[in-house]
Amino acid sequence: MSQIGTLADPLDILGRLLAFDGKQNPYPLYEEMRAHGPLADLDGAHFFVTGYTECARALREPDLLSTDAAVQDLRLPGWREHSSWRWLTKNMLFSNDPDHERLRRFFGTAFSARSVAGLRPMVERLADDAVEHVAGLGADGAVVDLVPEFSYRFATSVIGELLGIPPERQPGLRGIIGDITTALDPIGDLRQLEPGDAAMDRLAEYFYELVARRRADPGPDLTSSFIRARDESDDITDEDLVANLMLLLVAAAEAPQDLLSNTVRLAIEHPEHAARLRADQGTAPGFVDETLRYDPAVQALNRVAARDLEFFGATVRAGVPVTLLIAAGNRDPRRFADPGRFDPARTDNQPLTLSAGAHYCLGAALARMSAETVVPKLLRRLPGLALAEPPTFRDQLVQRGHDRLPVTTG
Ligand code: HEM
């Protein structure tokens, strides 16, 4: 049976979590929230979940829905005037069955473990390019910001090549992708969505053009094969196609960018673990998993109860939001020994960062393989890599990651 918190304190913690300083280091605030038990209850109007087991169960609970259009009608009146959320609710992540199942089936096989294993030579080649790019920029002692020059550049080169986005277009998409992810943070005022709206309109225009070009002149990329499958089966519309191509680009650029930046920073901060990673490629999966657990690129996920349900001793009424603080779940002392310690040798890690259940990250195998490939290569090529200034984090909570990561390459 869980302890249920009182109204005032969790609200105060939330206020501090949403302030700029809270977003720079949210972890002590999650511990304050955990003091209210694994489920903090805001008078039955909203639940915040900090327990690992409770988050893992919630992600697999079919009656806890993702934020689809019907849920947004309840939670964010006026959202239909905003193209960011109009497009988001057309993708699989912000859909529930039957749409979710239909879309996931259509796009899923391209990212299966088997398909991803076949992408290894491409990932190796792009990783070598990314590492040489950083080495070139950092020669002669110049400071290099790894966020745009390594993490974003590499992550986007992988998904860009897969989707057929030419390399010269990839750097220009960075601001657009970043603005779209701000629409995922808690919304106090609908005007907060305006940068995401403008970015989404530009990206939709780009993908409509790409689809038209590839339909006329197909290539070896996934966009061309999705168009072929769509034109043969009628399972999805062109709008579904564009919405989910946008999801694939944004999901495969931003969170992997943040994972890569965090992995490199943690290697620099823990030279003993970095030495092991350089010497033994077999330690890479453990290092990446521990980075996902310790400093997750995605900190929170939202669900809404489809009906009244009993959840770990609490009654969650239909329509009530349940926010899963998965970054807190990853540091639950009931699940992880010494959770505040970065320990890449942990066994049975299974962080919540890639979700679970119906919406389990479609790109998990690709994200892991990409990070396990490129980070050890960078550390081996540049053994003198060092922080040039303290790194900063963006003013974002849900999709949290470094704003800048300035290094010298030794
Ligand atoms: C570090 C890297 C990544 C992280 C931390 C991450 C995280 C997540 C999370 C937490 C979810 C589920 C959200 C929820 O349950 O509400 C998700 C879903 C998804 N991710 Fe990832 N992701 C990463 C990389 C990728 C990559 C590389 C791709 C694309 C190839 C991708 C594509 C997707 C898609 C399409 C979904 C929606 C799946 C569905 O709704 O069924 N992700 N990701």
XYZ file of C-alpha atoms and ligand atoms in Angstrom:
453
model
C 0.000 0.000 0.000
C 1.479 3.367 -0.974
C 1.766 6.429 1.205
C -0.192 9.259 -0.383
C 1.203 12.801 -0.139
C -0.621 15.961 0.867
C -1.728 18.690 -1.534
C 0.497 21.642 -0.663
C 3.950 20.156 -0.705
C 3.874 18.377 -4.056
C 2.582 21.585 -5.670
C 5.449 23.550 -4.184
C 7.941 20.938 -5.438
C 6.366 21.095 -8.885
C 6.711 24.860 -8.964
C 10.419 24.543 -8.222
C 10.799 21.707 -10.749
C 9.386 23.918 -13.481
C 11.671 26.864 -12.666
C 14.924 27.239 -14.624
C 17.121 26.137 -11.682
C 14.982 23.047 -11.097
C 15.425 21.993 -14.705
C 19.209 22.354 -14.412
C 19.225 19.738 -11.609
C 15.825 18.125 -11.007
C 17.127 15.098 -9.073
C 16.976 16.491 -5.495
C 13.403 17.634 -6.222
C 12.396 14.128 -7.285
C 13.635 12.916 -3.887
C 11.440 15.531 -2.176
C 8.513 14.237 -4.218
C 9.407 10.631 -3.328
C 9.100 11.548 0.353
C 5.331 11.580 -0.308
C 5.475 7.920 -1.375
C 5.749 6.389 -4.847
C 2.466 8.093 -5.832
C 1.959 11.751 -4.910
C -1.750 12.584 -4.977
C -2.810 16.177 -5.706
C -6.250 15.781 -4.116
C -7.297 13.218 -6.720
C -6.893 15.843 -9.495
C -3.450 14.739 -10.678
C -1.009 11.984 -9.667
C 2.794 12.101 -9.871
C 4.545 8.735 -9.853
C 8.143 8.417 -8.620
C 8.354 4.662 -7.934
C 10.074 2.356 -10.439
C 7.575 -0.496 -10.092
C 4.647 1.905 -10.243
C 5.975 3.633 -13.409
C 6.722 0.265 -15.039
C 3.190 -0.959 -14.231
C 1.559 2.276 -15.436
C 3.340 2.062 -18.801
C 1.814 -1.402 -19.319
C -1.693 -0.446 -18.132
C -4.035 -0.300 -21.155
C -6.460 1.975 -19.270
C -3.816 4.659 -18.838
C -3.949 6.424 -22.194
C -1.402 8.419 -24.139
C -2.302 12.069 -24.844
C -4.435 11.676 -27.983
C -6.878 14.208 -29.486
C -9.780 13.189 -27.197
C -7.539 13.476 -24.124
C -6.289 16.909 -25.249
C -9.903 18.097 -25.609
C -10.252 17.468 -21.865
C -6.827 18.688 -20.776
C -5.973 21.612 -23.040
C -9.061 23.351 -24.463
C -8.035 25.516 -27.437
C -5.263 23.147 -28.543
C -6.894 22.558 -31.927
C -5.897 26.109 -32.916
C -2.244 25.022 -32.597
C -0.583 23.096 -35.402
C 2.087 21.619 -33.114
C -0.463 19.511 -31.241
C -2.715 19.054 -34.315
C 0.214 17.231 -35.958
C 1.427 15.500 -32.782
C -1.956 13.837 -32.260
C -1.691 12.355 -35.767
C 1.433 10.379 -34.895
C 1.573 6.971 -33.203
C 3.079 8.260 -29.960
C 0.086 10.500 -29.252
C -2.520 7.963 -30.409
C -4.274 5.073 -28.716
C -5.700 1.931 -30.266
C -6.927 1.276 -32.878
C -4.914 4.089 -34.576
C -1.792 3.369 -32.539
C -1.777 -0.314 -33.474
C -2.362 0.473 -37.179
C 0.445 3.049 -37.338
C 2.921 1.034 -35.274
C 2.350 -2.010 -37.502
C 2.915 0.076 -40.643
C 6.160 1.759 -39.518
C 7.435 -0.844 -37.060
C 9.303 -3.473 -39.098
C 11.803 -0.906 -40.416
C 13.173 -0.554 -36.858
C 13.058 -4.183 -35.649
C 16.212 -5.627 -34.049
C 16.833 -7.542 -37.301
C 16.514 -4.454 -39.525
C 18.744 -2.463 -37.182
C 21.462 -5.149 -37.184
C 21.678 -4.634 -40.952
C 22.313 -0.908 -40.428
C 25.577 -1.473 -38.537
C 27.940 -0.736 -41.475
C 26.140 2.570 -42.126
C 26.256 3.531 -38.433
C 29.993 2.668 -38.258
C 30.714 4.841 -41.307
C 28.712 7.819 -40.010
C 30.324 7.409 -36.560
C 33.802 7.582 -38.108
C 32.773 10.744 -40.010
C 31.382 12.348 -36.833
C 34.531 11.614 -34.828
C 36.832 12.963 -37.570
C 34.693 16.098 -37.795
C 35.221 16.807 -34.068
C 38.938 15.981 -34.285
C 39.284 18.427 -37.172
C 37.428 21.245 -35.413
C 39.352 20.761 -32.158
C 42.832 20.646 -33.698
C 45.058 23.494 -32.441
C 43.243 23.649 -29.109
C 39.979 25.196 -30.351
C 36.921 24.774 -28.101
C 34.225 22.596 -29.721
C 30.585 22.567 -28.623
C 29.770 18.864 -28.835
C 25.975 19.370 -28.867
C 25.716 20.673 -32.450
C 29.059 19.386 -33.758
C 28.925 15.809 -32.518
C 25.659 14.728 -30.875
C 23.116 16.439 -33.137
C 25.259 16.009 -36.241
C 25.719 12.264 -35.768
C 22.143 11.498 -34.628
C 20.700 13.428 -37.569
C 23.103 11.874 -40.056
C 21.773 8.408 -39.115
C 18.045 9.191 -39.325
C 18.668 11.613 -42.226
C 20.316 8.894 -44.318
C 17.566 6.427 -43.393
C 14.765 8.804 -44.381
C 16.577 10.264 -47.406
C 17.151 13.787 -46.056
C 20.245 15.110 -47.847
C 23.225 15.906 -45.548
C 23.210 19.598 -46.550
C 19.619 19.989 -45.247
C 20.336 18.368 -41.864
C 22.061 21.213 -39.937
C 19.241 23.646 -40.830
C 16.623 21.389 -39.207
C 18.168 21.690 -35.733
C 16.244 24.775 -34.533
C 12.981 23.382 -35.948
C 13.395 20.052 -34.132
C 14.317 21.795 -30.852
C 11.264 24.099 -31.058
C 8.931 21.145 -31.658
C 10.101 19.389 -28.481
C 9.242 22.469 -26.378
C 5.550 21.697 -27.112
C 5.973 18.586 -24.913
C 6.708 20.546 -21.721
C 3.820 21.381 -19.353
C 1.727 24.156 -20.947
C 0.717 27.056 -18.694
C -0.354 29.398 -21.481
C -1.281 28.300 -25.016
C 0.999 31.006 -26.440
C 3.870 28.817 -25.229
C 3.042 26.582 -28.221
C 3.729 29.261 -30.842
C 7.401 28.390 -31.520
C 6.407 24.702 -31.820
C 3.523 25.629 -34.174
C 5.758 27.576 -36.542
C 8.398 24.833 -36.498
C 5.858 22.085 -37.136
C 4.376 23.972 -40.122
C 7.830 24.291 -41.690
C 8.678 20.649 -41.069
C 5.332 19.444 -42.485
C 5.972 21.500 -45.618
C 9.436 19.965 -45.914
C 8.113 16.406 -45.583
C 5.209 16.952 -48.016
C 7.828 18.083 -50.559
C 10.095 15.115 -49.769
C 7.176 12.689 -50.184
C 6.254 14.267 -53.550
C 9.872 14.047 -54.751
C 10.343 10.444 -53.651
C 6.982 9.384 -55.069
C 8.102 10.716 -58.463
C 11.650 9.421 -58.107
C 12.017 6.668 -55.471
C 15.352 5.976 -53.821
C 16.784 3.329 -51.455
C 15.545 5.250 -48.357
C 12.718 4.417 -45.939
C 10.589 7.358 -47.096
C 10.422 5.757 -50.555
C 9.545 2.325 -49.146
C 6.876 3.805 -46.842
C 5.356 5.623 -49.861
C 5.351 2.376 -51.870
C 3.658 0.477 -49.011
C 1.136 3.272 -48.500
C 0.241 3.432 -52.201
C -0.180 -0.356 -52.357
C -2.235 -0.886 -49.205
C -4.187 2.275 -48.338
C -3.591 1.392 -44.637
C -2.501 4.944 -43.963
C -3.117 8.377 -45.522
C -0.516 10.865 -46.785
C -1.238 12.906 -43.648
C -0.449 9.863 -41.438
C 2.740 9.381 -43.431
C 3.909 12.988 -42.988
C 2.970 13.066 -39.270
C 4.940 9.894 -38.552
C 7.938 10.852 -40.708
C 8.094 14.019 -38.574
C 7.897 11.898 -35.414
C 10.705 9.641 -36.653
C 12.961 12.598 -37.418
C 12.297 14.469 -34.157
C 12.465 11.328 -31.961
C 15.655 10.122 -33.602
C 17.387 13.508 -33.472
C 16.605 15.116 -30.115
C 16.638 12.283 -27.535
C 19.666 10.576 -29.120
C 21.412 13.983 -29.213
C 20.846 14.283 -25.463
C 21.844 10.668 -24.785
C 25.117 11.131 -26.704
C 25.964 14.412 -24.953
C 25.241 12.889 -21.539
C 27.268 9.755 -22.310
C 30.316 11.782 -23.333
C 29.987 14.133 -20.339
C 29.720 11.218 -17.904
C 32.779 9.589 -19.515
C 34.755 12.829 -19.039
C 33.564 13.098 -15.425
C 34.426 9.438 -14.681
C 37.877 8.774 -16.170
C 38.102 5.306 -14.607
C 34.911 4.185 -16.375
C 35.975 5.946 -19.597
C 39.265 4.010 -19.565
C 37.332 0.740 -19.383
C 35.050 1.852 -22.219
C 38.069 2.719 -24.397
C 39.747 -0.612 -23.705
C 36.759 -2.966 -23.909
C 33.922 -2.470 -26.424
C 31.985 -5.097 -24.433
C 31.394 -2.525 -21.674
C 29.582 -0.124 -24.055
C 26.021 -1.506 -23.572
C 26.350 -1.191 -19.766
C 27.720 2.342 -20.061
C 24.866 3.461 -22.334
C 22.186 1.807 -20.172
C 23.590 3.448 -17.047
C 23.596 6.853 -18.786
C 19.948 6.285 -19.739
C 19.161 5.457 -16.108
C 21.255 8.087 -14.340
C 20.587 11.131 -16.542
C 17.650 10.357 -18.848
C 17.037 12.270 -22.079
C 13.295 11.884 -21.389
C 12.340 12.659 -17.782
C 8.551 12.366 -17.671
C 5.655 10.780 -19.571
C 1.972 11.641 -19.335
C -0.978 9.313 -19.180
C -4.701 9.832 -18.500
C -7.091 7.318 -16.897
C -9.611 5.954 -19.425
C -11.929 4.837 -16.581
C -11.950 4.830 -12.787
C -9.134 2.552 -11.633
C -7.425 1.375 -8.471
C -3.719 1.952 -8.754
C -1.361 0.979 -5.923
C -3.931 1.834 -3.289
C -5.149 5.071 -4.902
C -8.400 5.601 -6.789
C -7.685 7.324 -10.082
C -10.883 8.721 -11.593
C -11.599 8.678 -15.345
C -9.973 11.677 -17.065
C -7.406 12.285 -14.302
C -3.793 12.807 -15.478
C -1.022 10.595 -14.171
C 2.488 11.953 -14.735
C 5.190 9.300 -14.662
C 8.427 10.846 -13.445
C 10.511 8.122 -15.055
C 13.770 9.913 -14.183
C 12.739 9.571 -10.516
C 11.748 5.928 -11.059
C 15.261 5.317 -12.406
C 16.629 6.432 -9.021
C 14.165 4.544 -6.838
C 16.233 3.078 -3.962
C 13.786 0.157 -3.703
C 14.893 -0.914 -7.187
C 18.517 0.285 -7.515
C 21.273 0.015 -4.911
C 22.981 3.380 -4.341
C 20.888 4.980 -7.123
C 22.712 8.338 -7.074
C 25.985 6.658 -8.073
C 26.933 6.369 -11.749
C 27.918 2.720 -12.095
C 28.146 1.310 -15.647
C 28.843 -2.170 -14.230
C 25.310 -2.501 -12.785
C 23.571 -5.701 -13.770
C 19.800 -5.972 -14.356
C 19.644 -2.248 -15.115
C 16.502 -1.790 -17.315
C 15.986 1.974 -17.039
C 12.499 3.334 -17.775
C 13.889 5.917 -20.205
C 12.843 4.107 -23.398
C 9.341 3.509 -21.955
C 7.607 0.115 -21.923
C 4.351 -1.471 -23.019
C 2.490 -0.404 -26.168
C 4.559 2.762 -26.759
C 7.966 1.210 -26.004
C 10.447 3.265 -28.011
C 10.379 2.094 -31.612
C 13.957 3.287 -32.108
C 15.422 1.683 -28.967
C 17.661 -0.801 -30.806
C 18.909 1.884 -33.200
C 19.499 4.422 -30.401
C 21.467 1.911 -28.335
C 23.544 0.597 -31.226
C 24.352 4.133 -32.422
C 25.502 5.330 -28.980
C 27.456 2.127 -28.253
C 29.281 2.587 -31.576
C 30.091 6.280 -31.703
C 31.007 7.174 -28.098
C 33.851 4.625 -27.652
C 35.192 5.677 -31.067
C 35.270 9.324 -29.935
C 36.996 8.465 -26.651
C 39.619 6.311 -28.380
C 40.357 8.874 -31.091
C 40.530 11.788 -28.598
C 41.862 10.450 -25.274
C 42.560 13.985 -24.030
C 38.917 15.138 -24.341
C 38.154 17.581 -21.481
C 35.385 19.997 -20.489
C 36.282 23.565 -21.468
C 33.488 25.127 -19.340
C 30.753 23.750 -17.101
C 28.072 22.340 -19.406
C 24.553 23.816 -19.265
C 21.118 22.256 -19.724
C 18.255 23.655 -21.809
C 15.250 25.238 -20.083
C 13.174 22.071 -20.638
C 11.997 19.346 -18.301
C 10.365 16.553 -20.319
C 13.028 16.340 -23.014
C 16.024 17.361 -20.927
C 19.527 17.679 -22.314
C 22.615 19.810 -22.652
C 22.283 23.199 -24.219
C 26.062 23.435 -24.718
C 28.865 20.974 -24.027
C 32.104 22.860 -24.750
C 35.213 20.672 -24.813
C 38.829 20.747 -25.856
C 40.014 17.676 -27.699
C 43.476 17.378 -26.122
C 18.104 8.025 -26.513
C 17.300 7.883 -27.440
C 15.816 7.748 -27.307
C 15.028 7.889 -26.181
C 15.465 8.246 -24.764
C 13.668 7.651 -26.600
C 12.582 7.649 -25.758
C 11.309 7.280 -26.118
C 10.188 7.166 -25.209
C 10.255 7.459 -23.716
C 9.111 6.784 -25.928
C 7.700 6.479 -25.443
C 6.956 7.606 -24.864
C 5.698 7.141 -24.182
O 5.617 5.986 -23.723
O 4.770 7.969 -24.052
C 9.530 6.664 -27.297
C 8.697 6.329 -28.327
C 9.089 6.375 -29.631
N 10.380 6.532 -30.110
Fe 12.045 6.820 -29.011
N 13.661 7.392 -27.944
C 14.953 7.438 -28.403
C 15.372 7.200 -29.694
C 14.546 6.986 -30.748
C 14.970 6.785 -32.126
C 16.414 6.725 -32.609
C 13.829 6.664 -32.869
C 13.641 6.455 -34.347
C 14.199 5.681 -35.090
C 12.698 6.727 -31.971
C 11.382 6.630 -32.341
C 10.325 6.507 -31.482
C 8.943 6.319 -31.917
C 8.454 6.237 -33.344
C 8.170 6.240 -30.741
C 6.656 6.047 -30.658
C 6.360 4.590 -30.409
C 4.897 4.330 -30.159
O 4.134 5.243 -29.816
O 4.495 3.167 -30.341
N 13.171 6.926 -30.701
N 10.889 6.953 -27.391
